CSV table of C-alpha atoms in Angstrom, one decimal:
chain,number,residue,atom,x,y,z
A,4,GLN,CA,102.0,117.9,33.9
A,5,VAL,CA,99.7,116.9,37.4
A,6,GLN,CA,99.0,113.6,37.7
A,7,LEU,CA,96.3,113.0,40.7
A,8,VAL,CA,95.8,109.1,41.9
A,9,GLU,CA,92.5,108.0,43.4
A,10,SER,CA,92.9,105.1,46.4
A,11,GLY,CA,91.0,103.5,49.1
A,12,GLY,CA,87.7,102.9,46.9
A,13,GLY,CA,86.0,99.5,47.6
A,14,LEU,CA,82.5,97.5,48.9
A,15,VAL,CA,80.9,98.7,51.9
A,16,GLN,CA,78.0,97.8,53.7
A,17,ALA,CA,75.5,100.5,54.3
A,18,GLY,CA,75.8,102.8,57.5
A,19,GLY,CA,80.1,102.0,56.9
A,20,SER,CA,82.6,104.2,56.3
A,21,LEU,CA,85.1,105.0,53.5
A,22,ARG,CA,88.4,107.2,53.5
A,23,LEU,CA,89.5,108.0,49.9
A,24,SER,CA,92.8,109.3,49.3
A,25,CYS,CA,94.3,111.6,46.1
A,26,ALA,CA,97.4,112.1,45.6
A,27,ALA,CA,98.9,114.4,43.2
A,28,SER,CA,102.3,114.6,41.7
A,29,GLY,CA,104.7,116.4,38.7
A,30,ARG,CA,105.7,119.7,38.6
A,31,THR,CA,105.1,122.2,41.5
A,32,PHE,CA,101.4,122.9,42.0
A,33,SER,CA,100.1,126.3,43.2
A,34,GLY,CA,96.6,124.7,43.6
A,35,TYR,CA,93.7,126.8,44.1
A,36,ALA,CA,91.2,124.0,45.2
A,37,MET,CA,90.8,120.2,45.2
A,38,GLY,CA,87.4,118.6,44.8
A,39,TRP,CA,85.8,115.5,44.8
A,40,PHE,CA,83.5,114.5,42.3
A,41,ARG,CA,81.1,111.3,41.4
A,42,GLN,CA,79.6,109.8,38.5
A,43,ALA,CA,76.8,106.8,38.6
A,44,PRO,CA,76.4,104.9,35.5
A,45,GLY,CA,74.2,107.2,33.1
A,46,LYS,CA,74.4,110.0,35.4
A,47,GLU,CA,76.2,113.7,35.2
A,48,ARG,CA,79.3,114.0,37.0
A,49,GLU,CA,78.3,115.2,40.5
A,50,PHE,CA,80.2,117.8,42.9
A,51,VAL,CA,80.6,116.1,46.1
A,52,ALA,CA,83.0,118.2,47.7
A,53,ALA,CA,85.7,121.0,47.6
A,54,ILE,CA,88.4,122.7,49.9
A,55,ARG,CA,89.9,126.0,48.9
A,56,TRP,CA,93.6,126.4,49.8
A,57,SER,CA,93.3,130.1,50.8
A,58,GLY,CA,91.5,130.0,54.4
A,59,ARG,CA,90.6,126.6,54.2
A,60,TYR,CA,87.5,127.0,53.1
A,61,THR,CA,85.4,123.8,52.3
A,62,TYR,CA,82.2,123.0,50.0
A,63,TYR,CA,79.7,120.2,50.3
A,64,ALA,CA,76.6,119.0,48.4
A,65,ASP,CA,73.5,118.9,50.4
A,66,SER,CA,73.7,115.1,49.8
A,67,VAL,CA,76.8,114.5,51.6
A,68,LYS,CA,76.5,117.3,54.2
A,69,GLY,CA,77.6,115.7,57.8
A,70,ARG,CA,78.4,112.9,56.5
A,71,PHE,CA,81.5,113.3,54.2
A,72,THR,CA,84.8,115.7,55.0
A,73,ILE,CA,87.1,116.9,53.0
A,74,SER,CA,90.7,117.6,54.3
A,75,GLU,CA,94.2,118.0,52.9
A,76,ASP,CA,97.9,118.2,53.8
A,77,ASN,CA,99.8,121.6,54.2
A,78,ALA,CA,101.9,120.7,51.0
A,79,LYS,CA,99.0,120.1,48.6
A,80,THR,CA,100.2,116.9,47.6
A,81,THR,CA,97.3,114.6,48.9
A,82,VAL,CA,93.3,115.5,49.7
A,83,TRP,CA,91.0,113.1,51.5
A,84,LEU,CA,87.7,112.3,51.6
A,85,GLN,CA,86.3,110.9,54.7
A,86,MET,CA,82.8,108.9,54.1
A,87,ASN,CA,80.7,107.9,56.8
A,88,ILE,CA,77.0,106.8,57.1
A,89,LEU,CA,77.1,105.6,53.9
A,90,LYS,CA,74.1,105.1,51.8
A,91,PRO,CA,73.7,102.7,48.9
A,92,GLU,CA,72.9,106.0,46.6
A,93,ASP,CA,76.8,107.3,47.1
A,94,THR,CA,77.8,104.2,45.3
A,95,SER,CA,79.4,105.9,42.2
A,96,VAL,CA,83.1,106.3,40.5
A,97,TYR,CA,84.8,108.6,42.5
A,98,SER,CA,87.3,111.5,41.3
A,99,CYS,CA,89.4,113.9,42.3
A,100,ALA,CA,90.1,117.0,40.6
A,101,ALA,CA,92.7,120.3,41.2
A,102,SER,CA,92.1,123.7,39.9
A,103,SER,CA,94.8,125.4,39.2
A,104,GLY,CA,93.8,129.2,39.7
A,105,PRO,CA,90.6,130.8,40.5
A,106,ARG,CA,87.8,130.6,37.5
A,107,THR,CA,84.5,132.3,36.3
A,108,TRP,CA,82.8,129.3,37.8
A,109,SER,CA,82.4,128.2,41.8
A,110,VAL,CA,84.5,125.3,42.8
A,111,VAL,CA,81.4,123.2,43.0
A,112,ASP,CA,81.6,123.6,39.5
A,113,GLU,CA,83.5,120.7,37.3
A,114,ARG,CA,84.6,123.3,35.0
A,115,ALA,CA,86.7,124.8,38.0
A,116,TYR,CA,89.1,122.4,37.8
A,117,ASP,CA,92.3,121.5,35.2
A,118,TYR,CA,93.4,118.3,36.1
A,119,TRP,CA,91.7,114.7,37.2
A,120,GLY,CA,92.0,111.2,38.3
A,121,GLN,CA,91.4,108.2,37.4
A,122,GLY,CA,88.3,107.7,39.5
A,123,THR,CA,88.0,105.1,42.0
A,124,GLN,CA,84.9,102.9,42.4
A,125,VAL,CA,82.7,103.1,45.8
A,126,THR,CA,80.3,100.5,46.2
A,127,VAL,CA,77.4,100.8,48.7
A,128,SER,CA,75.6,97.5,49.4
A,129,SER,CA,72.0,97.8,51.3
């Protein structure tokens, strides 16, 4: 019904920057929030950043606060994650997610989301 496709991942040196994009397609989507999560091998999926459309509220994990910035377009078809001052520990598969409406869970919780992209690999070399 709703497809999310990430792009922009790749290899970057520590201290460098990348910008990830997530393009949404499908039926008209009245999104409540979109977020970015990441999952490293052997670890649980971890919240990175989210934006709630109403009021343009943004949320960041402590580990990325001040380094990463989430943004979106007015049509709610694209969300970006600008990643600066990248660290080796940022290495992960990054996935975008979309929430169709408010839930019991906060937007920092993956259970709040209905749709997920396939993920894009980000590798930060030391």
